[in-house]
Amino acid sequence: MNGKLFLVPTPIGNLEDITYRAVRILKESDTVLAEDTRHAARLLQHLGIDRKTHAHHQHNEHKALKGVIHLLQEGQQVALISDAGTPGISDPGFLLVRACLREGIAVETLPGPTAFVPALVNSGLPCDRFCFEGFLPVKKGRQTRLKELAGESRTMVFYEAPHRLLKTMDELIGFFGPGRHASVSRELTKVYEETVRGTLEEIKTYFEQNALKGEFVICVAGVKYEEK
Ligand code: SAM
């Protein structure tokens, strides 16, 4: 009988954010697949879980699929974790989920930490309808994507690396206009968590004058949004 694949969200900073069920599923799993096995080992040790982890990251996920499917077909329970947050959300996961479903193997994703939900809800921008854009393409397709999004009416959510934040803010200003409302959340769930809200121009000025450390989520209001 086939085993089952669990996608298990892990904290994006604050270790208290792991759920009771995530801990139980990790304890019960025969195999834990992790983006970075050393990082995962530290988390598992913190949770008192003695499980060996196997590498499953963007550079080997295609090659690793067959082996993981084999384990599942042998009846193993397999858990997939990423470095932080929910696997599959700007992290490996999708290819394995699709392969499992094609083979008739059950998949269950636990609810839990992910960076875009607290950033969006905390932005103060409409969150009844939104689109998650993750990381913009780094080179090819970046301008085309931004051009497409200039007319988007829902709140847009982007992930960005710290060294690209100011450049991205400049591009957002170029495509969406300096007065478009937005928010940038930094270091969510961590000691130096902060959310800066205002127009794109105001937020850019703030981050030109303040530290660009940590991880960032950018939320941008849709084209028709007006502050009341
Ligand atoms: N799987 C993760 C999730 O569910 O959110 C996302 C992983 S992606 C490789 C990493 C990006 O997520 C970072 O560059 C940043 O944009 C965002 N991120 C992750 N942790 C964050 C945090 N504590 N504060 C702000 N942004 C964070």
mmCIF file of C-alpha atoms and ligand atoms in Angstrom:
data_model
loop_
_atom_site.group_PDB
_atom_site.id
_atom_site.type_symbol
_atom_site.label_atom_id
_atom_site.label_comp_id
_atom_site.label_asym_id
_atom_site.label_seq_id
_atom_site.Cartn_x
_atom_site.Cartn_y
_atom_site.Cartn_z
ATOM 1 C CA MET A 1 0.000 0.000 0.000
ATOM 2 C CA ASN A 2 1.235 3.508 -0.821
ATOM 3 C CA GLY A 3 2.453 5.761 1.959
ATOM 4 C CA LYS A 4 1.649 9.430 2.138
ATOM 5 C CA LEU A 5 3.453 12.703 1.488
ATOM 6 C CA PHE A 6 3.070 15.493 4.038
ATOM 7 C CA LEU A 7 4.141 19.074 3.317
ATOM 8 C CA VAL A 8 5.039 20.528 6.678
ATOM 9 C CA PRO A 9 5.388 24.299 7.196
ATOM 10 C CA THR A 10 8.201 25.378 9.525
ATOM 11 C CA PRO A 11 8.785 28.738 11.274
ATOM 12 C CA ILE A 12 9.851 31.805 9.265
ATOM 13 C CA GLY A 13 11.794 33.107 12.252
ATOM 14 C CA ASN A 14 10.024 32.500 15.530
ATOM 15 C CA LEU A 15 10.339 28.858 16.561
ATOM 16 C CA GLU A 16 7.132 29.100 18.614
ATOM 17 C CA ASP A 17 5.205 29.169 15.336
ATOM 18 C CA ILE A 18 5.596 25.437 14.665
ATOM 19 C CA THR A 19 2.273 23.668 15.205
ATOM 20 C CA TYR A 20 1.651 20.656 17.469
ATOM 21 C CA ARG A 21 0.569 18.688 14.415
ATOM 22 C CA ALA A 22 3.709 19.609 12.458
ATOM 23 C CA VAL A 23 5.818 18.228 15.315
ATOM 24 C CA ARG A 24 3.776 15.004 15.467
ATOM 25 C CA ILE A 25 3.900 14.455 11.688
ATOM 26 C CA LEU A 26 7.663 15.028 11.626
ATOM 27 C CA LYS A 27 8.074 12.555 14.514
ATOM 28 C CA GLU A 28 5.934 9.928 12.796
ATOM 29 C CA SER A 29 7.515 10.249 9.346
ATOM 30 C CA ASP A 30 9.902 7.570 8.119
ATOM 31 C CA THR A 31 11.769 10.053 5.952
ATOM 32 C CA VAL A 32 12.139 13.830 6.246
ATOM 33 C CA LEU A 33 13.112 15.638 3.043
ATOM 34 C CA ALA A 34 14.691 19.019 3.644
ATOM 35 C CA GLU A 35 15.964 21.891 1.540
ATOM 36 C CA ASP A 36 19.064 22.247 3.709
ATOM 37 C CA THR A 37 19.804 19.203 5.835
ATOM 38 C CA ARG A 38 22.016 21.064 8.339
ATOM 39 C CA HIS A 39 19.382 23.732 8.881
ATOM 40 C CA ALA A 40 16.729 21.000 9.248
ATOM 41 C CA ALA A 41 18.885 19.040 11.696
ATOM 42 C CA ARG A 42 19.014 22.084 13.988
ATOM 43 C CA LEU A 43 15.228 22.474 13.869
ATOM 44 C CA LEU A 44 14.610 18.781 14.508
ATOM 45 C CA GLN A 45 17.076 18.794 17.383
ATOM 46 C CA HIS A 46 15.288 21.802 18.884
ATOM 47 C CA LEU A 47 12.003 19.864 18.634
ATOM 48 C CA GLY A 48 13.546 16.742 20.141
ATOM 49 C CA ILE A 49 13.065 14.728 16.947
ATOM 50 C CA ASP A 50 15.685 12.172 16.055
ATOM 51 C CA ARG A 51 15.279 11.728 12.286
ATOM 52 C CA LYS A 52 17.800 11.666 9.515
ATOM 53 C CA THR A 53 17.006 14.129 6.746
ATOM 54 C CA HIS A 54 17.560 13.811 3.006
ATOM 55 C CA ALA A 55 18.366 16.743 0.735
ATOM 56 C CA HIS A 56 15.539 17.935 -1.485
ATOM 57 C CA HIS A 57 16.258 21.327 -3.021
ATOM 58 C CA GLN A 58 15.898 23.179 -6.304
ATOM 59 C CA HIS A 59 19.132 21.702 -7.665
ATOM 60 C CA ASN A 60 18.253 18.034 -7.120
ATOM 61 C CA GLU A 61 14.450 17.935 -6.925
ATOM 62 C CA HIS A 62 14.006 16.690 -10.523
ATOM 63 C CA LYS A 63 16.548 13.904 -10.012
ATOM 64 C CA ALA A 64 15.282 13.013 -6.530
ATOM 65 C CA LEU A 65 11.646 12.527 -7.592
ATOM 66 C CA LYS A 66 11.960 8.891 -8.648
ATOM 67 C CA GLY A 67 13.612 7.859 -5.384
ATOM 68 C CA VAL A 68 11.025 9.642 -3.243
ATOM 69 C CA ILE A 69 8.133 8.138 -5.219
ATOM 70 C CA HIS A 70 9.733 4.727 -4.675
ATOM 71 C CA LEU A 71 9.854 5.252 -0.892
ATOM 72 C CA LEU A 72 6.196 6.295 -0.922
ATOM 73 C CA GLN A 73 5.252 3.263 -3.022
ATOM 74 C CA GLU A 74 6.991 1.079 -0.441
ATOM 75 C CA GLY A 75 4.535 2.481 2.102
ATOM 76 C CA GLN A 76 6.705 5.102 3.790
ATOM 77 C CA GLN A 77 5.336 8.299 5.304
ATOM 78 C CA VAL A 78 7.458 11.115 3.898
ATOM 79 C CA ALA A 79 7.534 14.709 5.176
ATOM 80 C CA LEU A 80 8.844 17.601 3.094
ATOM 81 C CA ILE A 81 10.076 20.759 4.804
ATOM 82 C CA SER A 82 11.794 23.825 3.368
ATOM 83 C CA ASP A 83 14.217 26.218 5.076
ATOM 84 C CA ALA A 84 11.317 28.340 6.265
ATOM 85 C CA GLY A 85 7.586 28.608 5.779
ATOM 86 C CA THR A 86 5.417 26.447 3.590
ATOM 87 C CA PRO A 87 7.049 24.111 1.060
ATOM 88 C CA GLY A 88 5.899 24.874 -2.473
ATOM 89 C CA ILE A 89 5.545 28.598 -1.756
ATOM 90 C CA SER A 90 8.621 30.022 -3.542
ATOM 91 C CA ASP A 91 10.309 26.813 -2.410
ATOM 92 C CA PRO A 92 10.547 23.220 -3.702
ATOM 93 C CA GLY A 93 7.318 21.240 -3.415
ATOM 94 C CA PHE A 94 5.242 21.574 -6.561
ATOM 95 C CA LEU A 95 7.145 18.976 -8.623
ATOM 96 C CA LEU A 96 6.891 16.375 -5.879
ATOM 97 C CA VAL A 97 3.187 17.038 -5.246
ATOM 98 C CA ARG A 98 2.438 16.702 -8.964
ATOM 99 C CA ALA A 99 4.481 13.494 -9.261
ATOM 100 C CA CYS A 100 2.683 11.961 -6.243
ATOM 101 C CA LEU A 101 -0.747 12.829 -7.597
ATOM 102 C CA ARG A 102 0.140 11.322 -10.979
ATOM 103 C CA GLU A 103 1.118 8.083 -9.191
ATOM 104 C CA GLY A 104 -2.049 8.017 -7.078
ATOM 105 C CA ILE A 105 -0.123 8.785 -3.868
ATOM 106 C CA ALA A 106 -1.963 10.792 -1.211
ATOM 107 C CA VAL A 107 -0.657 14.269 -0.376
ATOM 108 C CA GLU A 108 -1.537 16.371 2.650
ATOM 109 C CA THR A 109 -0.350 19.915 3.308
ATOM 110 C CA LEU A 110 -0.464 21.151 6.870
ATOM 111 C CA PRO A 111 -1.476 24.764 7.479
ATOM 112 C CA GLY A 112 1.216 26.811 9.145
ATOM 113 C CA PRO A 113 3.820 29.549 8.798
ATOM 114 C CA THR A 114 4.292 31.373 5.522
ATOM 115 C CA ALA A 115 5.578 34.921 5.070
ATOM 116 C CA PHE A 116 3.026 36.344 2.654
ATOM 117 C CA VAL A 117 -0.094 35.920 4.814
ATOM 118 C CA PRO A 118 1.014 38.025 7.827
ATOM 119 C CA ALA A 119 2.597 40.571 5.446
ATOM 120 C CA LEU A 120 -0.612 40.934 3.449
ATOM 121 C CA VAL A 121 -2.969 41.076 6.410
ATOM 122 C CA ASN A 122 -0.688 43.491 8.263
ATOM 123 C CA SER A 123 -0.275 45.749 5.215
ATOM 124 C CA GLY A 124 -3.613 47.439 5.773
ATOM 125 C CA LEU A 125 -4.309 46.995 2.039
ATOM 126 C CA PRO A 126 -7.369 45.080 0.847
ATOM 127 C CA CYS A 127 -6.837 41.363 1.438
ATOM 128 C CA ASP A 128 -10.207 40.057 0.275
ATOM 129 C CA ARG A 129 -8.662 39.607 -3.181
ATOM 130 C CA PHE A 130 -4.948 39.472 -3.845
ATOM 131 C CA CYS A 131 -2.388 37.880 -6.116
ATOM 132 C CA PHE A 132 0.785 36.283 -4.915
ATOM 133 C CA GLU A 133 3.650 37.016 -7.303
ATOM 134 C CA GLY A 134 6.516 35.572 -5.242
ATOM 135 C CA PHE A 135 9.927 36.574 -6.631
ATOM 136 C CA LEU A 136 9.875 38.609 -9.813
ATOM 137 C CA PRO A 137 12.000 37.066 -12.574
ATOM 138 C CA VAL A 138 15.560 38.264 -11.952
ATOM 139 C CA LYS A 139 16.418 39.141 -15.557
ATOM 140 C CA LYS A 140 14.427 37.802 -18.509
ATOM 141 C CA GLY A 141 10.734 38.561 -18.263
ATOM 142 C CA ARG A 142 11.002 40.999 -15.361
ATOM 143 C CA GLN A 143 9.916 44.091 -17.293
ATOM 144 C CA THR A 144 7.135 42.173 -19.075
ATOM 145 C CA ARG A 145 5.787 40.894 -15.745
ATOM 146 C CA LEU A 146 5.785 44.382 -14.225
ATOM 147 C CA LYS A 147 4.077 45.792 -17.312
ATOM 148 C CA GLU A 148 1.352 43.122 -17.020
ATOM 149 C CA LEU A 149 0.879 43.905 -13.345
ATOM 150 C CA ALA A 150 0.559 47.662 -13.808
ATOM 151 C CA GLY A 151 -3.150 47.152 -14.557
ATOM 152 C CA GLU A 152 -3.781 44.597 -11.790
ATOM 153 C CA SER A 153 -6.698 45.603 -9.561
ATOM 154 C CA ARG A 154 -5.973 43.195 -6.674
ATOM 155 C CA THR A 155 -3.353 43.739 -3.981
ATOM 156 C CA MET A 156 -0.064 42.217 -5.187
ATOM 157 C CA VAL A 157 2.399 40.399 -2.958
ATOM 158 C CA PHE A 158 6.092 40.043 -3.833
ATOM 159 C CA TYR A 159 9.027 38.369 -2.161
ATOM 160 C CA GLU A 160 12.349 40.154 -2.467
ATOM 161 C CA ALA A 161 15.948 39.664 -1.404
ATOM 162 C CA PRO A 162 17.463 42.527 0.656
ATOM 163 C CA HIS A 163 20.134 43.413 -1.915
ATOM 164 C CA ARG A 164 17.472 43.978 -4.583
ATOM 165 C CA LEU A 165 14.882 45.846 -2.503
ATOM 166 C CA LEU A 166 15.776 49.398 -3.538
ATOM 167 C CA LYS A 167 16.140 48.481 -7.206
ATOM 168 C CA THR A 168 12.768 46.740 -7.098
ATOM 169 C CA MET A 169 11.151 49.721 -5.363
ATOM 170 C CA ASP A 170 12.496 51.909 -8.188
ATOM 171 C CA GLU A 171 11.015 49.599 -10.814
ATOM 172 C CA LEU A 172 7.670 49.449 -8.990
ATOM 173 C CA ILE A 173 7.627 53.256 -8.937
ATOM 174 C CA GLY A 174 8.432 53.274 -12.655
ATOM 175 C CA PHE A 175 5.593 50.905 -13.586
ATOM 176 C CA PHE A 176 2.962 51.699 -10.936
ATOM 177 C CA GLY A 177 3.711 55.363 -10.142
ATOM 178 C CA PRO A 178 5.279 56.923 -7.005
ATOM 179 C CA GLY A 179 1.915 57.517 -5.313
ATOM 180 C CA ARG A 180 0.734 53.892 -5.356
ATOM 181 C CA HIS A 181 0.043 52.642 -1.812
ATOM 182 C CA ALA A 182 2.150 49.780 -0.552
ATOM 183 C CA SER A 183 3.767 48.182 2.469
ATOM 184 C CA VAL A 184 7.051 46.454 3.115
ATOM 185 C CA SER A 185 7.325 43.939 5.945
ATOM 186 C CA ARG A 186 10.740 43.000 7.196
ATOM 187 C CA GLU A 187 11.887 40.223 9.532
ATOM 188 C CA LEU A 188 8.366 38.908 10.193
ATOM 189 C CA THR A 189 7.993 37.050 13.505
ATOM 190 C CA LYS A 190 11.559 38.047 14.502
ATOM 191 C CA VAL A 191 12.918 40.540 17.052
ATOM 192 C CA TYR A 192 13.351 43.385 14.537
ATOM 193 C CA GLU A 193 10.040 42.851 12.729
ATOM 194 C CA GLU A 194 8.704 46.024 11.157
ATOM 195 C CA THR A 195 6.108 46.995 8.575
ATOM 196 C CA VAL A 196 6.500 50.266 6.707
ATOM 197 C CA ARG A 197 3.345 51.565 5.031
ATOM 198 C CA GLY A 198 2.852 54.496 2.669
ATOM 199 C CA THR A 199 3.312 55.302 -0.984
ATOM 200 C CA LEU A 200 6.004 53.494 -2.958
ATOM 201 C CA GLU A 201 8.056 56.697 -2.945
ATOM 202 C CA GLU A 202 7.766 57.130 0.851
ATOM 203 C CA ILE A 203 8.715 53.520 1.516
ATOM 204 C CA LYS A 204 11.700 53.724 -0.812
ATOM 205 C CA THR A 205 12.923 56.876 0.957
ATOM 206 C CA TYR A 206 12.547 55.126 4.324
ATOM 207 C CA PHE A 207 14.654 52.153 3.260
ATOM 208 C CA GLU A 208 17.278 54.412 1.683
ATOM 209 C CA GLN A 209 17.769 55.884 5.141
ATOM 210 C CA ASN A 210 17.403 52.723 7.224
ATOM 211 C CA ALA A 211 18.963 49.285 7.459
ATOM 212 C CA LEU A 212 18.282 46.883 4.619
ATOM 213 C CA LYS A 213 18.837 43.798 6.702
ATOM 214 C CA GLY A 214 16.667 40.715 6.797
ATOM 215 C CA GLU A 215 13.975 39.325 4.578
ATOM 216 C CA PHE A 216 11.271 41.360 2.892
ATOM 217 C CA VAL A 217 7.718 41.026 1.633
ATOM 218 C CA ILE A 218 6.335 43.844 -0.525
ATOM 219 C CA CYS A 219 2.580 44.398 -0.845
ATOM 220 C CA VAL A 220 1.321 46.828 -3.489
ATOM 221 C CA ALA A 221 -2.229 48.117 -3.769
ATOM 222 C CA GLY A 222 -4.206 47.361 -6.917
ATOM 223 C CA VAL A 223 -4.549 50.013 -9.586
ATOM 224 C CA LYS A 224 -7.943 51.377 -8.474
ATOM 225 C CA TYR A 225 -7.267 51.437 -4.733
ATOM 226 C CA GLU A 226 -7.703 54.778 -3.014
ATOM 227 C CA GLU A 227 -7.063 55.520 0.672
ATOM 228 C CA LYS A 228 -10.264 56.684 2.385
HETATM 229 N N1 SAM B 1 8.370 29.125 1.764
HETATM 230 C C1 SAM B 1 8.451 30.456 2.288
HETATM 231 C C2 SAM B 1 7.056 30.931 2.679
HETATM 232 O O1 SAM B 1 6.163 30.096 2.837
HETATM 233 O O2 SAM B 1 6.859 32.134 2.854
HETATM 234 C C3 SAM B 1 9.142 31.395 1.325
HETATM 235 C C4 SAM B 1 10.543 31.008 0.988
HETATM 236 S S1 SAM B 1 11.352 32.115 -0.098
HETATM 237 C C5 SAM B 1 12.757 31.174 -0.556
HETATM 238 C C6 SAM B 1 12.087 33.279 0.979
HETATM 239 C C7 SAM B 1 11.433 34.649 0.909
HETATM 240 O O3 SAM B 1 10.274 34.662 1.737
HETATM 241 C C8 SAM B 1 12.308 35.771 1.438
HETATM 242 O O4 SAM B 1 13.176 36.283 0.440
HETATM 243 C C9 SAM B 1 11.283 36.814 1.835
HETATM 244 O O5 SAM B 1 10.801 37.514 0.713
HETATM 245 C C10 SAM B 1 10.155 35.902 2.378
HETATM 246 N N2 SAM B 1 10.343 35.670 3.820
HETATM 247 C C11 SAM B 1 10.647 34.508 4.429
HETATM 248 N N3 SAM B 1 10.719 34.689 5.769
HETATM 249 C C12 SAM B 1 10.458 36.004 6.009
HETATM 250 C C13 SAM B 1 10.390 36.813 7.171
HETATM 251 N N4 SAM B 1 10.624 36.299 8.384
HETATM 252 N N5 SAM B 1 10.089 38.116 7.027
HETATM 253 C C14 SAM B 1 9.854 38.651 5.808
HETATM 254 N N6 SAM B 1 9.922 37.934 4.674
HETATM 255 C C15 SAM B 1 10.203 36.634 4.766
#
